[in-house]
Coordinates of C-alpha atoms in Angstrom, one line a residue:
Chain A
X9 CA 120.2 108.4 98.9
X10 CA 119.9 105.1 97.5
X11 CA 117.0 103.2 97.4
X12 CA 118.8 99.6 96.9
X13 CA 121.5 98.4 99.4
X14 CA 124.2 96.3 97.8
X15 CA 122.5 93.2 98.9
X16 CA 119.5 94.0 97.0
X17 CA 121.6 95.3 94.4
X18 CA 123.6 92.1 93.5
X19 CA 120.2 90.4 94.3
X20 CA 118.2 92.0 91.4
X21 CA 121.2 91.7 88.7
X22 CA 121.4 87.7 89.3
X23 CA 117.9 87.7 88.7
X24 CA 118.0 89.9 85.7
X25 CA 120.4 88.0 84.0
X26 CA 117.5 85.5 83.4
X27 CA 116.1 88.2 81.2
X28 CA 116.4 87.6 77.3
X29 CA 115.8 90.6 75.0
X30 CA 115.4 94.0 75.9
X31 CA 112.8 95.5 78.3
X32 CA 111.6 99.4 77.7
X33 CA 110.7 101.5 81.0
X34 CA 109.2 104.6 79.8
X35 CA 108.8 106.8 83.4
X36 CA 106.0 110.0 83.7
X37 CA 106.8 113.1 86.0
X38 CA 107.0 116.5 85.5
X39 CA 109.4 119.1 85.9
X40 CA 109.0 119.7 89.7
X41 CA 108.3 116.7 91.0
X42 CA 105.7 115.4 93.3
X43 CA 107.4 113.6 96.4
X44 CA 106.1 110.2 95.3
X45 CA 107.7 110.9 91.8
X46 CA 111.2 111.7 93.5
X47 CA 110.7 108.1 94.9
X48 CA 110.2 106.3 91.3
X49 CA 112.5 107.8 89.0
X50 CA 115.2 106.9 92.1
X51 CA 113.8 103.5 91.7
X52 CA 113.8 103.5 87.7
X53 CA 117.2 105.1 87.1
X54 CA 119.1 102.5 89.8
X55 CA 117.7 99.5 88.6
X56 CA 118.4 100.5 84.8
X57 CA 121.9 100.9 86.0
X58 CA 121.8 97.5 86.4
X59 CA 121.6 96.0 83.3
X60 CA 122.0 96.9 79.7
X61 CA 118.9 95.2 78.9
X62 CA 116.6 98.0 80.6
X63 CA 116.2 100.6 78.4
X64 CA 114.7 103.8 80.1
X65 CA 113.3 107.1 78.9
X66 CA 111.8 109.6 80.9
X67 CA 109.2 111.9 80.3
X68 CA 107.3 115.2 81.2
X69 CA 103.5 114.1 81.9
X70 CA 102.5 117.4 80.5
X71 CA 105.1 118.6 77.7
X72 CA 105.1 115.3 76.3
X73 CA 101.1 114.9 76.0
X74 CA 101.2 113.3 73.0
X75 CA 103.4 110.1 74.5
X76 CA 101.6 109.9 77.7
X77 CA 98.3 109.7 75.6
X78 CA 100.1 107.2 73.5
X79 CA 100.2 104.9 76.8
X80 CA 97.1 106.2 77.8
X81 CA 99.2 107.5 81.1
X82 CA 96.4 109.3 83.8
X83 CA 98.2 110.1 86.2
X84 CA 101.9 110.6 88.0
X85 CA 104.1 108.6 89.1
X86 CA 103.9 106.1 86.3
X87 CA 106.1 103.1 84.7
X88 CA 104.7 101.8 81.5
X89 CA 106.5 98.7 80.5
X90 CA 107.1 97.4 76.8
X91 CA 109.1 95.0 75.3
X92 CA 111.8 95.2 73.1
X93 CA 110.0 96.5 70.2
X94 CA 108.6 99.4 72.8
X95 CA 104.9 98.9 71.4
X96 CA 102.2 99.4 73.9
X97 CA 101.7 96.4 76.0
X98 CA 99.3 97.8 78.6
X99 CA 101.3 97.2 81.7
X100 CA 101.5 100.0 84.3
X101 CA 102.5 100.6 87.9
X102 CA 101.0 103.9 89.5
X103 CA 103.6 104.4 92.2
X104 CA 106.6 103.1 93.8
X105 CA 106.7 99.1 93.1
X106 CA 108.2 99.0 96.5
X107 CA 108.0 96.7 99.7
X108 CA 106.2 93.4 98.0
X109 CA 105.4 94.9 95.1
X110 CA 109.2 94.5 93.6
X111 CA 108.1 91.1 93.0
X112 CA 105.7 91.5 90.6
X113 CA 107.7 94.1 88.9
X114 CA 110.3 91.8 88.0
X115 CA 108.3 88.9 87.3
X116 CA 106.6 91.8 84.9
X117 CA 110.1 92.6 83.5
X118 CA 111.4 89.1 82.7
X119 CA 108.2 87.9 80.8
X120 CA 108.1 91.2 78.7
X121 CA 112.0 90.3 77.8
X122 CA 110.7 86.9 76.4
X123 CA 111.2 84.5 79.2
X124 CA 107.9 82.9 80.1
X125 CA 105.8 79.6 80.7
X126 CA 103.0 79.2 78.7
X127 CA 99.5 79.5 79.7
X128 CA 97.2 76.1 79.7
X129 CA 95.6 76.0 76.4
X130 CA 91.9 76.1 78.1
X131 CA 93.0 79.3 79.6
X132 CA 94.9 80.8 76.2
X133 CA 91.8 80.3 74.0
X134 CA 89.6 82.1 76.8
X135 CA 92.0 85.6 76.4
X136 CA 92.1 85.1 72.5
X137 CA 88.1 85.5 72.5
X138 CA 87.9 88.8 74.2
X139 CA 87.1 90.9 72.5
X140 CA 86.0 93.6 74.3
X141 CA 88.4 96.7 75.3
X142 CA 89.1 95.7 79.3
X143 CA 90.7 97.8 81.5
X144 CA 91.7 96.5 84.7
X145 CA 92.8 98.6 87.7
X146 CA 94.6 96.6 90.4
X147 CA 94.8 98.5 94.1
X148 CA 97.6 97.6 96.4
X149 CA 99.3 98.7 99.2
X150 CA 103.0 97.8 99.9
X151 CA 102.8 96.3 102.8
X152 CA 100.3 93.7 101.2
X153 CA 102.3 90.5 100.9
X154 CA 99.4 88.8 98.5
X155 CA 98.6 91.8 96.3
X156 CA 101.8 91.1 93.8
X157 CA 99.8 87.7 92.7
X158 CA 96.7 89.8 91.6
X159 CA 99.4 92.4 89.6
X160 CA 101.1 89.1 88.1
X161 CA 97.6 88.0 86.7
X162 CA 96.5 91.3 85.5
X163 CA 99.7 92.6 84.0
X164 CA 99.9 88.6 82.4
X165 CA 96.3 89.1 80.8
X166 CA 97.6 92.3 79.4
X167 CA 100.6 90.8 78.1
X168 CA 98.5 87.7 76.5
X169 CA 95.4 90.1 74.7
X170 CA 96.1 93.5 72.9
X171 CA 92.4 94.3 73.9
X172 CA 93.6 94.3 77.9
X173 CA 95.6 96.9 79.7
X174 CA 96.3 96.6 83.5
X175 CA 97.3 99.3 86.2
X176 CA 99.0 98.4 89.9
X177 CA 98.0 101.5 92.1
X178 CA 99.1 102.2 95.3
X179 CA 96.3 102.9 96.7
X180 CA 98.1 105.2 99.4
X181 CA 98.9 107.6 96.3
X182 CA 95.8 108.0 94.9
X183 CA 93.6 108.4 98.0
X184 CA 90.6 109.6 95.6
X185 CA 90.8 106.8 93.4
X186 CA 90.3 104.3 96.6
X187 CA 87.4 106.3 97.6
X188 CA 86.0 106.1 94.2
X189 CA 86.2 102.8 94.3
X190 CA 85.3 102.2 98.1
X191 CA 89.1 100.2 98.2
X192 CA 88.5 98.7 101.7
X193 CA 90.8 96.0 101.5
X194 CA 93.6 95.0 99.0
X195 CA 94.2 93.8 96.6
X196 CA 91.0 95.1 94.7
X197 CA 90.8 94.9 91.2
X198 CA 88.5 97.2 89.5
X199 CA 87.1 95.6 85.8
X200 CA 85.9 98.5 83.2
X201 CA 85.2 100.4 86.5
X202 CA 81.6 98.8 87.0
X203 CA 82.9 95.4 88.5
X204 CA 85.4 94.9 91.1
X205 CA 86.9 91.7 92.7
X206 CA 88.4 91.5 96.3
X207 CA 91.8 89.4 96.9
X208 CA 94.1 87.5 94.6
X209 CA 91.7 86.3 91.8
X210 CA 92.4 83.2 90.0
X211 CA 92.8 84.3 86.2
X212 CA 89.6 82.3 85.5
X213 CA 87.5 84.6 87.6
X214 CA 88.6 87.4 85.9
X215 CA 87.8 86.2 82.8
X216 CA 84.5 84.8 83.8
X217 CA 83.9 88.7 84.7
X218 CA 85.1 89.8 81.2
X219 CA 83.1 87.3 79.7
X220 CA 80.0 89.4 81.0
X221 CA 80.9 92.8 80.3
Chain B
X497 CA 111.5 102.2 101.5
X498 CA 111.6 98.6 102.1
X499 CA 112.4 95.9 98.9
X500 CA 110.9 92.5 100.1
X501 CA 112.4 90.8 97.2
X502 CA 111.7 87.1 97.0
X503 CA 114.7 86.0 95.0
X504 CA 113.4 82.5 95.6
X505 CA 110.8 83.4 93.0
X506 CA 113.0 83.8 90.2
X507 CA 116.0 81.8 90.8
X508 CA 115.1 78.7 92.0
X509 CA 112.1 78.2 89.6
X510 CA 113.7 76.3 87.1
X511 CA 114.6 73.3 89.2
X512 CA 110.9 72.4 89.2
X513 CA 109.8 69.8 86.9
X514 CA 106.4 69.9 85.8
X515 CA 104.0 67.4 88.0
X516 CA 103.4 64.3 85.3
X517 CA 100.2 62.7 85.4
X518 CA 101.1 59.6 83.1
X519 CA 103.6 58.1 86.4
X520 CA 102.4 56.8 89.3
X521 CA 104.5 58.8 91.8
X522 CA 105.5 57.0 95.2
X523 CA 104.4 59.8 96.9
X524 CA 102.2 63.2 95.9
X525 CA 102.0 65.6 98.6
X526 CA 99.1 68.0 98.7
X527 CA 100.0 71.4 100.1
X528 CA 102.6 74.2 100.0
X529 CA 102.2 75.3 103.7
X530 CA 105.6 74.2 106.8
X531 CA 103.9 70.8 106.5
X532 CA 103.7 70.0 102.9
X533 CA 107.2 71.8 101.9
X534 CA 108.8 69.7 104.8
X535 CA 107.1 66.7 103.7
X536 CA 108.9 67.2 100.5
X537 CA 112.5 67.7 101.9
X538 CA 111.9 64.5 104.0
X539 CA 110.8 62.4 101.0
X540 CA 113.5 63.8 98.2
X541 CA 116.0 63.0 100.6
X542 CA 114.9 59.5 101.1
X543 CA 115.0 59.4 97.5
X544 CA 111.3 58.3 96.7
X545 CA 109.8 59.5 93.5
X546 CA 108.1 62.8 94.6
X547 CA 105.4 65.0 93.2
X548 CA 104.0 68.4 95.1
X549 CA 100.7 70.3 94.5
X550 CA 100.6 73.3 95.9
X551 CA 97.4 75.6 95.6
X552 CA 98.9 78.8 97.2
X553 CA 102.9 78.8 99.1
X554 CA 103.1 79.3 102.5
X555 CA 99.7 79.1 103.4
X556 CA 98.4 80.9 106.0
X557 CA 102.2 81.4 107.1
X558 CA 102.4 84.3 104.1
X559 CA 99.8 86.0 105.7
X560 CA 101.4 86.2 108.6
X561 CA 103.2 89.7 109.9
X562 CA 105.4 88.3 112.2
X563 CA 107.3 85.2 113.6
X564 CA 109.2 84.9 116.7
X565 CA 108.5 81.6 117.2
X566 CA 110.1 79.7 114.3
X567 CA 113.3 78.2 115.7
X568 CA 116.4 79.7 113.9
X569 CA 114.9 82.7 113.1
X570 CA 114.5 85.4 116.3
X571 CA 112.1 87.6 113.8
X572 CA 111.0 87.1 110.3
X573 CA 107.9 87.8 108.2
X574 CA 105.3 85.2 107.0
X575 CA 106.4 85.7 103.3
X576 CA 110.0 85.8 104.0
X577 CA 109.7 82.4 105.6
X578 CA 107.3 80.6 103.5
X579 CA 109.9 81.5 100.6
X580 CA 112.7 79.9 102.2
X581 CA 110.7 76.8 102.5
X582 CA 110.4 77.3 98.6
X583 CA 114.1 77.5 98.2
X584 CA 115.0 74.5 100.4
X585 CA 112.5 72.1 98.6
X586 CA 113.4 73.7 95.1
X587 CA 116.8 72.3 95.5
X588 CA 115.8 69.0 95.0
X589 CA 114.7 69.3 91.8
X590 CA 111.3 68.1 92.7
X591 CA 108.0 67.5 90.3
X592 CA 105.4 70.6 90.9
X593 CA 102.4 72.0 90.4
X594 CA 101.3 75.3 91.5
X595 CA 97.7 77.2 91.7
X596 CA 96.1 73.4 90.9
X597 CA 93.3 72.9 93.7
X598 CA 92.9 69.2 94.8
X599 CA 88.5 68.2 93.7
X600 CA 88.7 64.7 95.3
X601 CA 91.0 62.2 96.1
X602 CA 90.7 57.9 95.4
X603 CA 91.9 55.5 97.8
X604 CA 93.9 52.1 96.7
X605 CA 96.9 50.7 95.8
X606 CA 97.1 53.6 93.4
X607 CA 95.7 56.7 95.0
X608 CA 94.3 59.4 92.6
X609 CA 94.1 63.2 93.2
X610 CA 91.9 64.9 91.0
X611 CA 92.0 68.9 90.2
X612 CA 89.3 71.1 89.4
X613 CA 91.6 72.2 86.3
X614 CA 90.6 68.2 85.3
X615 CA 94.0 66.8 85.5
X616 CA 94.5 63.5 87.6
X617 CA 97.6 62.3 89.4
X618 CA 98.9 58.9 90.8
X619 CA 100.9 57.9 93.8
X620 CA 101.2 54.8 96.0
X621 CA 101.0 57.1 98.8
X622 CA 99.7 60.1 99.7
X623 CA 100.4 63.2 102.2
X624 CA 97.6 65.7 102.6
X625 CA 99.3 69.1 104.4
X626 CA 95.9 71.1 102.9
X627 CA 96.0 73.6 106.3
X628 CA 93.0 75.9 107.0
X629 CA 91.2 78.8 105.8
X630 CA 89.8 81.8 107.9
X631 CA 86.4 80.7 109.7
X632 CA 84.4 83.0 108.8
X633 CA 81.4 84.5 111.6
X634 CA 78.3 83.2 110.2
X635 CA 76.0 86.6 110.6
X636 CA 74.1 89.3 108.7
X637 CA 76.0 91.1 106.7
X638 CA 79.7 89.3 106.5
X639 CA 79.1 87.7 103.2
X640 CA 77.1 91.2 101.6
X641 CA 80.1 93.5 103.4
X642 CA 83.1 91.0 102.5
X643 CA 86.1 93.7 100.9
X644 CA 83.9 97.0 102.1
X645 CA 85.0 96.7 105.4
X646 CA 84.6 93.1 106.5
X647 CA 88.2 92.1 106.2
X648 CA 91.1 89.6 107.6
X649 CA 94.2 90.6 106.6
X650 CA 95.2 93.5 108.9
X651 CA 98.5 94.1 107.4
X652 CA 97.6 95.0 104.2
X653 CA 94.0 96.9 104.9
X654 CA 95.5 98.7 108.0
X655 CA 96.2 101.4 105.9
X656 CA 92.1 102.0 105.0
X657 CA 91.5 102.7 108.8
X658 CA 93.6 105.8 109.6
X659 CA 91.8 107.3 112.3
X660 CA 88.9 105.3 111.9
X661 CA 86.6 102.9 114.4
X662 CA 87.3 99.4 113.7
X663 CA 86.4 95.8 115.7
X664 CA 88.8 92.9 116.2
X665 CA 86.5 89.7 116.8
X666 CA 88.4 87.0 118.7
X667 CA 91.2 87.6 121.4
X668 CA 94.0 84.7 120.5
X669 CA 97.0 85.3 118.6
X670 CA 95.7 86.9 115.4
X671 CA 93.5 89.2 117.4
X672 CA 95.5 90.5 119.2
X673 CA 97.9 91.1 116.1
X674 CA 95.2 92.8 114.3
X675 CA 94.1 95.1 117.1
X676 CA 97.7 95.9 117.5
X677 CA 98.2 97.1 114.0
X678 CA 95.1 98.8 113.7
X679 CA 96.0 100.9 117.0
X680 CA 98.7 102.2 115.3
X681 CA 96.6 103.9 113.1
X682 CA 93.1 104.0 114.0
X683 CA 91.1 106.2 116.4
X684 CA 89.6 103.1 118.1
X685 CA 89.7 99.6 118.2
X686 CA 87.1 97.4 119.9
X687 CA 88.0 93.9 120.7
X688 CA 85.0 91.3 120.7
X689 CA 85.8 88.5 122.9
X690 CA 83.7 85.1 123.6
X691 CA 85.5 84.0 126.5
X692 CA 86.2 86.2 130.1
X693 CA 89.7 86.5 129.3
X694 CA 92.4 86.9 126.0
X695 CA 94.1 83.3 124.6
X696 CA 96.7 85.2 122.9
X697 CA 101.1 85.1 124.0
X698 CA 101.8 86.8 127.2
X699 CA 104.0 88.9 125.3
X700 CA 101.8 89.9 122.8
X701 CA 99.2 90.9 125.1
X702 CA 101.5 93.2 127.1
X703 CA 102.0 95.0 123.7
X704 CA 98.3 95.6 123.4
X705 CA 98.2 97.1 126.6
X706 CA 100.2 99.6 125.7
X707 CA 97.8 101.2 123.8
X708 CA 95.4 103.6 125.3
X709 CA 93.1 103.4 122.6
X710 CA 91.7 99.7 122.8
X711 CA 88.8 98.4 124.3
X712 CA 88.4 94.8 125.0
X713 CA 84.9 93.2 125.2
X714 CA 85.2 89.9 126.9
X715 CA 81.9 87.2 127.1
X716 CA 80.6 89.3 124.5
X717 CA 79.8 87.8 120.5
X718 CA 79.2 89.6 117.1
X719 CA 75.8 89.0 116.0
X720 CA 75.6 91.0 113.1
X721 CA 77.4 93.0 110.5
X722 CA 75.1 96.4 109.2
X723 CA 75.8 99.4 106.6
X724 CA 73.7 99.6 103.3
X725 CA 77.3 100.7 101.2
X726 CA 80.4 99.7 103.4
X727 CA 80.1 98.8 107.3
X728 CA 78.8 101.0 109.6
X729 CA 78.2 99.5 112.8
X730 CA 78.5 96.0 114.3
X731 CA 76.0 94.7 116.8
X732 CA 77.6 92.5 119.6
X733 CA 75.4 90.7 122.2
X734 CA 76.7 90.1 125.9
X735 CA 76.7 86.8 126.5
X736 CA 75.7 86.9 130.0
X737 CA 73.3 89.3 130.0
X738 CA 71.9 89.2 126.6
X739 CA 71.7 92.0 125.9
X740 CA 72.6 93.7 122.3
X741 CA 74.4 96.9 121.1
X742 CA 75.3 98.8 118.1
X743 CA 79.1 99.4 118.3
X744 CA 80.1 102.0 115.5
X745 CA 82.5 100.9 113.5
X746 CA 84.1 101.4 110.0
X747 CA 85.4 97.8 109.6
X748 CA 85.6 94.7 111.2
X749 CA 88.4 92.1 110.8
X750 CA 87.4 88.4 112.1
X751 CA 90.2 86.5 113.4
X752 CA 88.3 83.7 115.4
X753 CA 90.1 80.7 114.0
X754 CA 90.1 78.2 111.5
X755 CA 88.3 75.8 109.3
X756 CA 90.2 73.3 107.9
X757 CA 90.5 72.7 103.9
X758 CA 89.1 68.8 104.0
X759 CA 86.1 69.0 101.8
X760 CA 87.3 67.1 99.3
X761 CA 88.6 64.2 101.8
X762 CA 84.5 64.1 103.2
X763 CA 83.5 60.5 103.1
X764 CA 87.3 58.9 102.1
X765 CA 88.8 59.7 105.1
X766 CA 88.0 60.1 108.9
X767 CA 87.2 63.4 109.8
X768 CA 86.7 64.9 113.4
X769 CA 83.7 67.1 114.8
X770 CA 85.4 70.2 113.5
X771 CA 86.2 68.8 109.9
X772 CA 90.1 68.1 110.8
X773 CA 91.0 64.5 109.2
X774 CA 91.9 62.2 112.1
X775 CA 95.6 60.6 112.2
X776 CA 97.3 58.7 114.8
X777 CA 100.9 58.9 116.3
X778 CA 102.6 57.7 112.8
X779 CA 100.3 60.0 110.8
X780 CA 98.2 57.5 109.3
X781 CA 94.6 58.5 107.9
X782 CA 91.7 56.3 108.3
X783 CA 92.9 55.1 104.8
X784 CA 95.9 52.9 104.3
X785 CA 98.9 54.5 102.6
X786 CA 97.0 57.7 102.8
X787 CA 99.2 60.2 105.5
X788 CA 97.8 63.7 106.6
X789 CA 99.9 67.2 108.7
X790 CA 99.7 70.1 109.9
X791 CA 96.5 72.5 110.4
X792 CA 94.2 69.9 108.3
X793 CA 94.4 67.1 110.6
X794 CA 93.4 66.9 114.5
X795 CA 96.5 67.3 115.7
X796 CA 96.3 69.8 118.9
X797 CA 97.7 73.7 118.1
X798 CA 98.1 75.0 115.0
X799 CA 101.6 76.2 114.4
X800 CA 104.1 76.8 112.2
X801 CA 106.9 74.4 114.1
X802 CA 104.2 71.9 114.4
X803 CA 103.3 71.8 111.5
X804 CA 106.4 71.4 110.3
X805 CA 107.5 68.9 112.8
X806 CA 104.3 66.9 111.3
X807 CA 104.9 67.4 108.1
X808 CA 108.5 65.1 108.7
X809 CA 106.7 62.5 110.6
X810 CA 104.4 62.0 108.0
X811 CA 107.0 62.1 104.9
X812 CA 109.0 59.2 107.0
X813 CA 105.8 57.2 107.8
X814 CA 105.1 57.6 103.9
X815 CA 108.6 56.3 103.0
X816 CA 107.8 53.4 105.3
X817 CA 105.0 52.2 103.4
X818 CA 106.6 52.7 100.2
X819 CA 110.2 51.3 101.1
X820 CA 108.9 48.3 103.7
X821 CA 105.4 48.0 103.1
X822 CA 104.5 49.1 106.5

């Protein structure tokens, strides 16, 4: 069955047209797939039928090793999003980007194609100094209607540094990682797995946390 | 699955024009809650030189689950709403700022409003529609516990409590809300009451009654918060007796009301007891030319149609000023 409904449908290509160059979706599964997987590659496959300016490719988490370890991909379901040029740019959603979560995907999508505002200048010298490798792990669950802002400011940090990459996990998929972690309340984001920060996070507090890594 | 696409997001954005702080505006309206965003409408329409600073849209209306009270709409969702509030001011073509937090405002002829970002912005006029943030307990253990247990927003931490033991403190609208969503799911839910009796809507009450699995503490207060890793127990105190208990619990959401988001208006404007900046029947601050809605001010019940309703007052009291000098 379809995940969209033609409302969403014409919906998402009216916003998509605002996209400029090409977007690459590269989607992890495996041969028989897990229910949650079934769920994504639904959700990839429609919305690339949208618009010629989605590319997608679809791969086997474990015959094609050496491309999940090229997107340093954990885990399944994933979406790894690059621009045109398809060189990692450290943006991934574990799990469905469904409920309020379609919002940061597409926010994700049209500033990969190109389309963006710039940062403030204060904030853009702060993410060309790190300098550290950062990896940020943001847990969500879809019913969270705050969460997408602390996606939007993770996945934009990864888009702005080449040393940051940045993870939206649903948090109902990955029940282990959330006891890890001691996820309690969303959205969490987990920095370099020792520090963690509860709600939507202005990008300066994030940074102040990278700063003392 | 649901898609709770915000179109408003991405379609309306470029009708914003960047907020300019070399113009003095006529009027700058703080706040992206039903007042501020109705403010606006009112004062584009009047045709006014405009400017809006909002820290974070819809306010506490976002983080909402439900409205049924919102006239034209029988049921819609916080988000939903506060993004058509978006849409109906973006049309305008207004000057905006968003994420900028207000540090202090100036009174005079020309007002300023400073950011923490260091930017500063003029108007002749001003409309503070600020709201409220969650008031927060005040015991043992809230602050230390805060995001490992201690929590507010029930429909997006529900999830964590799947057969679990949680507390609801306070028994008006949002309680009730809470404990009704964590029913769903948990194994038990304990409401901590002050008062002898629930505050909440009739109809929302008879929804929590339906659940066999609440408990509803009345005269009784939460005294303190304990667990050494994530919450463990909460210790309530009866209020008539005295006397103190452990309740065991995995988390604790606090919905006892609101404090509203004035600091920064502390010794420019007059503020009430409880923080809330006083205004009269025209919406008028303490300070001339300087107009205050919604949740901020004193204004009797917080909600979304009065807010709104306020936020309109205000805007045409501001127009007044800056049209006839009243």
């Amino acid at each position: 069955m379809a995940l969209f409904d033609e409302k969403i449908r014409q919906q998402l290509r009216d916003i998509l047209k605002n996209m400029k160059d090409a977007v690459n979706l590269s989607f992890f599964t495996q041969e028989f797939e897990c229910w949650p997987c079934t769920d994504v590659h639904e959700f990839v496959k429609e919305l690339a039928s949208l618009t010629d300016t989605i590319k997608l490719s679809v791969f086997d988490f474990q015959k094609d090793k050496a491309r999940a370890d090229k997107f340093r991909v954990d885990k399944i379901p994933a979406i790894v999003l690059n621009g045109k040029d398809n060189a990692y740019a450290g943006i991934k959603y574990y799990g469905l980007p469904g409920g309020y979560e379609i919002n940061s995907f597409i926010q994700d999508m049209i500033e990969l194609s190109g389309r963006k505002e710039p940062l403030p200048a204060a904030i853009a010298s702060r993410i060309a100094a790190i300098s550290k490798k950062v990896h940020l792990q943001v847990y969500v669950t879809l019913t969270c209607p705050f969460c997408p802002g602390a996606v939007a400011v993770a996945h934009r940090l990864a888009q702005e540094s080449a040393m940051v990459e940045a993870d939206m996990i649903d948090v109902s998929l990955f029940p282990y990682l959330g006891q890890r972690y001691q996820v309690t309340s969303v959205p969490m984001t987990i920095i370099n797995e020792t520090h963690s920060l509860v709600g939507v996070q202005p990008m300066e507090n994030i940074l102040d946390v990278i700063k003392k890594l | 699955m649901d898609f709770k696409l915000q179109t408003g997001i991405f379609t309306e954005e470029q009708n914003f024009k960047p907020l300019k702080t070399d113009i003095v505006y006529d009027v700058l309206i703080l706040g992206g809650g039903p007042a501020g965003f109705t403010a606006a409408v009112y004062c584009m329409r009047k045709g006014v030189s405009t400017g809006l600073i909002v820290k974070e849209i819809g306010g506490q209306v976002a983080e909402t689950a439900g409205i049924e009270n919102y006239m034209g709409y029988r049921y819609i969702n916080g988000m939903d709403l506060a993004m058509k509030f978006k849409e109906q001011v973006a049309q305008f073509g207004i000057d905006y700022d968003e994420k900028g937090t207000v540090k202090a405002i100036e009174t005079g002829d020309v007002k300023k409003v400073r950011l923490t970002d260091g930017r500063v912005f003029s108007a002749r006029a001003l409309i503070i529609a600020t709201g409220a943030a969650w008031r927060k307990l005040g015991v043992p253990g809230e602050d230390e516990l805060r995001g490992k247990g201690v929590a507010n927003c029930s429909t997006c931490d529900a999830p964590f409590y799947v057969n679990k033991k949680v507390v609801v403190v306070g028994g008006g609208n949002s309680g009730i809300e809470a404990a009704i969503d964590l029913a769903k799911v948990g194994e038990k839910v304990t409401m901590v009451q002050f008062l002898d009796r629930l505050t909440g809507d009739k109809s929302l009450e008879d929804k929590l009654h339906e659940f066999k699995n609440v408990q509803v503490r009345y005269e009784h207060e939460v005294t303190g918060i304990n667990g050494s890793q994530s919450v463990e127990s909460v210790t309530v105190k009866n209020r008539k007796t005295g006397k103190t208990e452990d309740v065991s619990a995995q988390g604790i959401f606090v919905e006892i009301g609101l404090v509203p988001n004035s600091e920064f208006a502390k010794g420019v404007l007059k503020l009430n007891q409880a923080g809330e900046i006083m205004v009269d029947c025209a919406s008028r601050t303490s300070a001339p030319g300087i107009f205050a809605a919604g949740d901020v001010t004193d204004v009797p019940f917080k909600q979304i149609i009065i807010a709104a309703g306020e936020g309109a007052k205000a805007a045409l009291s501001a127009c007044n000023y800056i049209l006839m000098g009243e």
